[in-house]
Short mmCIF file of C-alpha atoms and ligand atoms in Angstrom, two decimals:
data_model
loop_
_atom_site.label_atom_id
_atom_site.label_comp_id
_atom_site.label_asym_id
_atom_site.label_seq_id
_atom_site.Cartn_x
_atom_site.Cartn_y
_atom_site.Cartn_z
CA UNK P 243 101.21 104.48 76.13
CA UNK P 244 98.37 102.17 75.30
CA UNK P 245 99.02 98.77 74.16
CA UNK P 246 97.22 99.35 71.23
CA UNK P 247 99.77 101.91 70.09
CA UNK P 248 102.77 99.69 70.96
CA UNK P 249 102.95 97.35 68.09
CA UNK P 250 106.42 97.84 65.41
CA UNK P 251 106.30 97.95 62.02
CA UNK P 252 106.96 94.11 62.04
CA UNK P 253 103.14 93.43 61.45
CA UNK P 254 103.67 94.58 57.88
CA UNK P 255 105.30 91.74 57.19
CA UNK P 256 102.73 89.46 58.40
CA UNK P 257 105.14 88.29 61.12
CA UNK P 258 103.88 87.89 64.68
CA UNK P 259 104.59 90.37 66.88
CA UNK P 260 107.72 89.38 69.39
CA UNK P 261 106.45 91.21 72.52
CA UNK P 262 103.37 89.33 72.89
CA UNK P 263 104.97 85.56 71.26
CA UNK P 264 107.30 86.01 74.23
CA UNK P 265 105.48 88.16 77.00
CA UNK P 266 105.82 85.90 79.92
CA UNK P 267 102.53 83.32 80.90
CA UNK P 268 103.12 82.78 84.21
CA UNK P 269 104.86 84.89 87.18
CA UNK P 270 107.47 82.54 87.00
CA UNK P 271 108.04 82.95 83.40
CA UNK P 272 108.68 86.93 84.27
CA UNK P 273 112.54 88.09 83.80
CA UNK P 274 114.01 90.11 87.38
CA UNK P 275 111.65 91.68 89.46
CA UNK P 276 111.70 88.55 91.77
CA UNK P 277 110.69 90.01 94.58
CA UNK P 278 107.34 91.25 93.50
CA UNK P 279 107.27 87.96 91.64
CA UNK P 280 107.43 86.11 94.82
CA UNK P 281 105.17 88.21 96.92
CA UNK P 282 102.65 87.77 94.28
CA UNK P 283 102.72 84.22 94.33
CA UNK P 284 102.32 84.08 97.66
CA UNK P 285 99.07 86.29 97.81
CA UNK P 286 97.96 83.61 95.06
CA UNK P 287 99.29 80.54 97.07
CA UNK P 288 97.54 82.07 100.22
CA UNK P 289 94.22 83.12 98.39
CA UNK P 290 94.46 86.29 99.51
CA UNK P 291 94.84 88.87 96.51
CA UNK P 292 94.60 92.46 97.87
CA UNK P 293 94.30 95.33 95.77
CA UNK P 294 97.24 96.54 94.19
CA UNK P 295 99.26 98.84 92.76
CA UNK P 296 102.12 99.00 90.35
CA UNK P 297 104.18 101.66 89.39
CA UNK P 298 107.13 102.21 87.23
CA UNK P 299 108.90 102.74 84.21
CA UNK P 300 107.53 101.52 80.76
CA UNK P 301 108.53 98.03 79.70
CA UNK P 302 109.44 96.77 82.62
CA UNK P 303 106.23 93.61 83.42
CA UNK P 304 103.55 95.66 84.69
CA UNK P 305 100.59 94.55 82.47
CA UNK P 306 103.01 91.41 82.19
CA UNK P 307 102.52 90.83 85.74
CA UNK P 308 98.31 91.85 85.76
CA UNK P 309 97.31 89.12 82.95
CA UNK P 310 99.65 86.61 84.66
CA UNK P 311 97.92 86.97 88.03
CA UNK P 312 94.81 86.55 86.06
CA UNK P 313 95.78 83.09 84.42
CA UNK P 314 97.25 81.82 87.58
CA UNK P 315 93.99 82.40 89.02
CA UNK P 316 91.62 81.57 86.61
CA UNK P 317 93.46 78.99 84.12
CA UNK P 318 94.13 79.98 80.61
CA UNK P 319 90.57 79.34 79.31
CA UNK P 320 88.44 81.46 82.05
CA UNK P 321 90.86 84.20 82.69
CA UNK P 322 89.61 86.63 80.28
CA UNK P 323 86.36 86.58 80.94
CA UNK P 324 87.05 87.60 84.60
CA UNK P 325 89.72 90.64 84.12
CA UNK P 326 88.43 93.66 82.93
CA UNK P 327 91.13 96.26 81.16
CA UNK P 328 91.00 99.37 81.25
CA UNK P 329 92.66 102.51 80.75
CA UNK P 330 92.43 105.35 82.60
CA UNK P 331 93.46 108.17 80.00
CA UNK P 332 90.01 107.14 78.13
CA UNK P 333 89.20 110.33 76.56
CA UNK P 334 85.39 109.85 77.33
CA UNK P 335 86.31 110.09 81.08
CA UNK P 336 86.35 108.49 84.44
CA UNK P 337 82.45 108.09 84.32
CA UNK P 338 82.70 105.99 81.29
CA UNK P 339 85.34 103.99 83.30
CA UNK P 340 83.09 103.93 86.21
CA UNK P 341 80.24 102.48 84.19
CA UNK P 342 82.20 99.73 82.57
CA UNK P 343 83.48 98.57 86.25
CA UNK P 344 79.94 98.69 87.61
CA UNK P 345 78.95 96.65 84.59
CA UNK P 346 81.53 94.35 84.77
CA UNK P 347 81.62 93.49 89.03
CA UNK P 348 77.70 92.96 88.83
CA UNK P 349 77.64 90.75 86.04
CA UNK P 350 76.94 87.03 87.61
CA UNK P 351 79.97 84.73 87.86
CA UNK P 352 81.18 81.59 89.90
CA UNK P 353 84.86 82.63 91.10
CA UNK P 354 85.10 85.13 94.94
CA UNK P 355 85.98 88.35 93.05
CA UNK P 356 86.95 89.63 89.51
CA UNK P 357 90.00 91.43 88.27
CA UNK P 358 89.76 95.19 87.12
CA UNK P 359 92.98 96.16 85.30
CA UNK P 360 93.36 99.81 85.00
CA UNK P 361 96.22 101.41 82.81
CA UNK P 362 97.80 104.31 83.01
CA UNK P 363 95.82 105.28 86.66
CA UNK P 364 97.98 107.94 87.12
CA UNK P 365 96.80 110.16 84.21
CA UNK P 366 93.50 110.53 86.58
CA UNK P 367 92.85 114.08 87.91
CA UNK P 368 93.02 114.08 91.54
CA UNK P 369 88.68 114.24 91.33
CA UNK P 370 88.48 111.07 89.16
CA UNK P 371 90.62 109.67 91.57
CA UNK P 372 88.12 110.21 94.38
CA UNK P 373 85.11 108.95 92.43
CA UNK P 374 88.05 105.97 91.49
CA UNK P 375 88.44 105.34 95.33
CA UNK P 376 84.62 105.38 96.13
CA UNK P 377 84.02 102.97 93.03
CA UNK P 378 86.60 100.91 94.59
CA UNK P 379 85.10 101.00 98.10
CA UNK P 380 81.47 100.19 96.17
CA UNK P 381 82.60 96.95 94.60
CA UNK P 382 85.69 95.44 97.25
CA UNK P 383 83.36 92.72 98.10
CA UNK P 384 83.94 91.07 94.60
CA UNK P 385 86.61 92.50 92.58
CA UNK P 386 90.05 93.48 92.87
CA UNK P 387 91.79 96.44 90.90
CA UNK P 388 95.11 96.12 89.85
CA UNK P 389 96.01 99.90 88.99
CA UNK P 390 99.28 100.66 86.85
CA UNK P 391 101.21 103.87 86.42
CA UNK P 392 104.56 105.34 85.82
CA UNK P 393 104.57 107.35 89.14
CA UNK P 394 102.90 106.62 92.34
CA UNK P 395 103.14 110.13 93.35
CA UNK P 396 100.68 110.88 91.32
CA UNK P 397 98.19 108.42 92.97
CA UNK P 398 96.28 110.03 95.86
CA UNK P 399 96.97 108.93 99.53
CA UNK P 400 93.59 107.12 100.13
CA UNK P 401 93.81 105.14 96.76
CA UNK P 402 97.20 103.69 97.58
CA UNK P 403 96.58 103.02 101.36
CA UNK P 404 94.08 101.02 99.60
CA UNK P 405 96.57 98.98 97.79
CA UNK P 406 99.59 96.75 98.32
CA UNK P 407 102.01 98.85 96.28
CA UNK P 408 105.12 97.25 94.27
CA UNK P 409 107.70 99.76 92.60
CA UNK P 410 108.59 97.86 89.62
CA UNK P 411 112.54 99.03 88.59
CA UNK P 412 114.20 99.45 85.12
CA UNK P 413 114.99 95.99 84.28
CA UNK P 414 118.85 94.79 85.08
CA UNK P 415 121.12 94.23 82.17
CA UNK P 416 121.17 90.29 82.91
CA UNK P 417 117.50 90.19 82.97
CA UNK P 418 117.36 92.00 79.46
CA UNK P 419 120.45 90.48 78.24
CA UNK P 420 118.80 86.71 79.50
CA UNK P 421 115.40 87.36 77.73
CA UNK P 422 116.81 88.59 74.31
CA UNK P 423 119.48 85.54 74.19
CA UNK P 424 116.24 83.13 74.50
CA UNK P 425 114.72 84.86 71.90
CA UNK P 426 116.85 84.56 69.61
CA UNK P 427 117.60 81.30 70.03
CA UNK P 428 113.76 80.04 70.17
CA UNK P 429 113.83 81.92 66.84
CA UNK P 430 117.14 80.37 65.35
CA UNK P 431 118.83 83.80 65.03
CA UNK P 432 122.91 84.26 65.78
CA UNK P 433 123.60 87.31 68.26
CA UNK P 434 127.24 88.21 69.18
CA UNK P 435 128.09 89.25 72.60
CA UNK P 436 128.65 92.44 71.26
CA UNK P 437 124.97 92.43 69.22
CA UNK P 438 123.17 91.63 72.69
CA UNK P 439 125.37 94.40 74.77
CA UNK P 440 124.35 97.07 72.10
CA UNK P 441 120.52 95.56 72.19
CA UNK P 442 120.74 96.32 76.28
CA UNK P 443 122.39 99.28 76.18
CA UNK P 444 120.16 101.31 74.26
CA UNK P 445 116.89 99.31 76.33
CA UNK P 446 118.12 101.27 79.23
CA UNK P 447 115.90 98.72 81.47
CA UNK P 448 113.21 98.53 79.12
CA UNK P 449 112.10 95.19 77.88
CA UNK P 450 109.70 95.95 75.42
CA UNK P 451 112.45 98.45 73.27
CA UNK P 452 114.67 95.29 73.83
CA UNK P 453 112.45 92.68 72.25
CA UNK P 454 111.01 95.19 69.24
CA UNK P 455 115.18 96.22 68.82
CA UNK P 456 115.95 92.30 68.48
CA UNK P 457 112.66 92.26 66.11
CA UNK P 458 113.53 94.81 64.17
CA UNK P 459 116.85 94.05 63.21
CA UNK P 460 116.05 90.34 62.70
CA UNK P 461 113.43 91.29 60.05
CA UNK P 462 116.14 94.18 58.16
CA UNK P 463 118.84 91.51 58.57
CA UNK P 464 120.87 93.90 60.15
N1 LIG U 776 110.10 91.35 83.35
C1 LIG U 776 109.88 90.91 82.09
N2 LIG U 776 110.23 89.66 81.71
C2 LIG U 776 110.05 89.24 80.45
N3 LIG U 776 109.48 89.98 79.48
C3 LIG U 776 109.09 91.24 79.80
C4 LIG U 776 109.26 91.76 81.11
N4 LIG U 776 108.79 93.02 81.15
C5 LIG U 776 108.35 93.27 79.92
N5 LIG U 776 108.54 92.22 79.09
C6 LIG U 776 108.23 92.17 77.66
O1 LIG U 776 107.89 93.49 77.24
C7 LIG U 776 106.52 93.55 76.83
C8 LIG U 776 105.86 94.75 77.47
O2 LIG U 776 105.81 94.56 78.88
P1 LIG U 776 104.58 95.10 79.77
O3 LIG U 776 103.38 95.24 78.90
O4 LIG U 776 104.48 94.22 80.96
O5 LIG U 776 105.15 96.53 80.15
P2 LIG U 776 104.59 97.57 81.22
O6 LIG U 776 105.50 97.55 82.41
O7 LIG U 776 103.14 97.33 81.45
O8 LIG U 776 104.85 98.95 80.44
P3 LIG U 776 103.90 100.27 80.22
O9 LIG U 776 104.18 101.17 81.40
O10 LIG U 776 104.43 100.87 78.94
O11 LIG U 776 102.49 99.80 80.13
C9 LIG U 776 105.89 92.23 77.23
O12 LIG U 776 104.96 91.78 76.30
C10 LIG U 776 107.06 91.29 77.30
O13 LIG U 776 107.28 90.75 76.02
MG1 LIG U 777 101.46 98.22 80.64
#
């Protein structure tokens, strides 16, 4: 699913939308997956970002992750113009992809390498993925490429021996639990025990259902 398609019926109301007030700055800032968190860090800390790849289920800090590697990097007012995102599923193909890379590594800039963000990588047919892999190979001396998909299966062998590759898992009750709790109470909203069970429950791991749920029912009054 594209991000674009993502956003609840909140914006109606002229309200901001939750998922992005609250999606995490910082790796720190990022609810369970604290083992990825910390290798990532230490790539930053060590200045030594490979190329990587994240797969799993939807919700779960996977862009969340990409754009906060990008501000760690870059600082909040130059990481934009130095991460590139993408998504694979373009309907105008991997060439148009290609192009936009190519565009985007040559441009002239100060930093060691760029950041090229590509979404949904796995809905690549095994061909784009080789023309992927060789536009990877063209441009390694100056940017990196974060890919993200639901199933690294679906990646081909030389793309992800290409990559440091993090499984990111459905997200653990306390994690979902801690995140809509902090919500609510940055946005002066009573929950019951009971009200943030049933919110985690039905997120089944998934952070983003979690946060539009909590939106959702704050803006019905339910
Ligand atoms: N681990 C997390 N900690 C805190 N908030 C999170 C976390 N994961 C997701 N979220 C919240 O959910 C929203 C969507 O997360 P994100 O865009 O990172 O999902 P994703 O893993 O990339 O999913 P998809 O596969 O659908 O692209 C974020 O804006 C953020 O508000
Ligand atoms: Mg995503």
């Amino acid at each position: 699913m594209s991000e674009a398609d993502e956003q609840p019926a909140a914006t109606a109301t002229g309200r901001e939308i939750w998922i992005e007030k609250y999606r995490p700055q910082t790796l720190d800032d990022i609810h369970g997956q604290s083992e990825i968190v910390e290798r990532l860090q230490s790539y930053i800390a060590q200045d030594d970002v490979p190329h990587l790849l994240f797969s799993g289920p939807a919700g779960v800090g996977k862009t969340t992750a990409a754009t906060a590697i990008a501000r760690e990097i870059y600082g909040e007012d130059n990481w934009r113009g130095n991460f590139l995102e993408l998504n694979a599923s373009d309907q105008r193909g991997i060439d148009v992809v290609r192009d936009r890379i190519k565009g985007f590594a040559r441009s002239s800039f100060g930093g060691d390498f760029r950041i090229v963000f590509l979404d949904e990588s796995d809905s690549l047919t095994d061909d784009a993925q080789a023309a992927l892999r060789r536009t990877m190979e063209q441009f390694s001396d100056n940017t990196r490429f974060i890919l993200s998909c639901n199933y690294s299966s679906k990646i081909i062998d030389p793309i992800q021996s290409r990559c440091a590759v993090f499984r990111f898992s459905p997200l653990s009750d306390e994690a979902v639990g801690g995140m809509v709790r902090e919500i609510a109470s940055a946005e002066s909203i009573e929950v019951t025990d009971a009200g943030v069970d049933a919110l985690v429950y039905a997120a089944d791991g998934d952070m983003r259902r979690a946060i539009n749920s909590l939106q959702a029912a704050a803006t019905t009054g339910a």
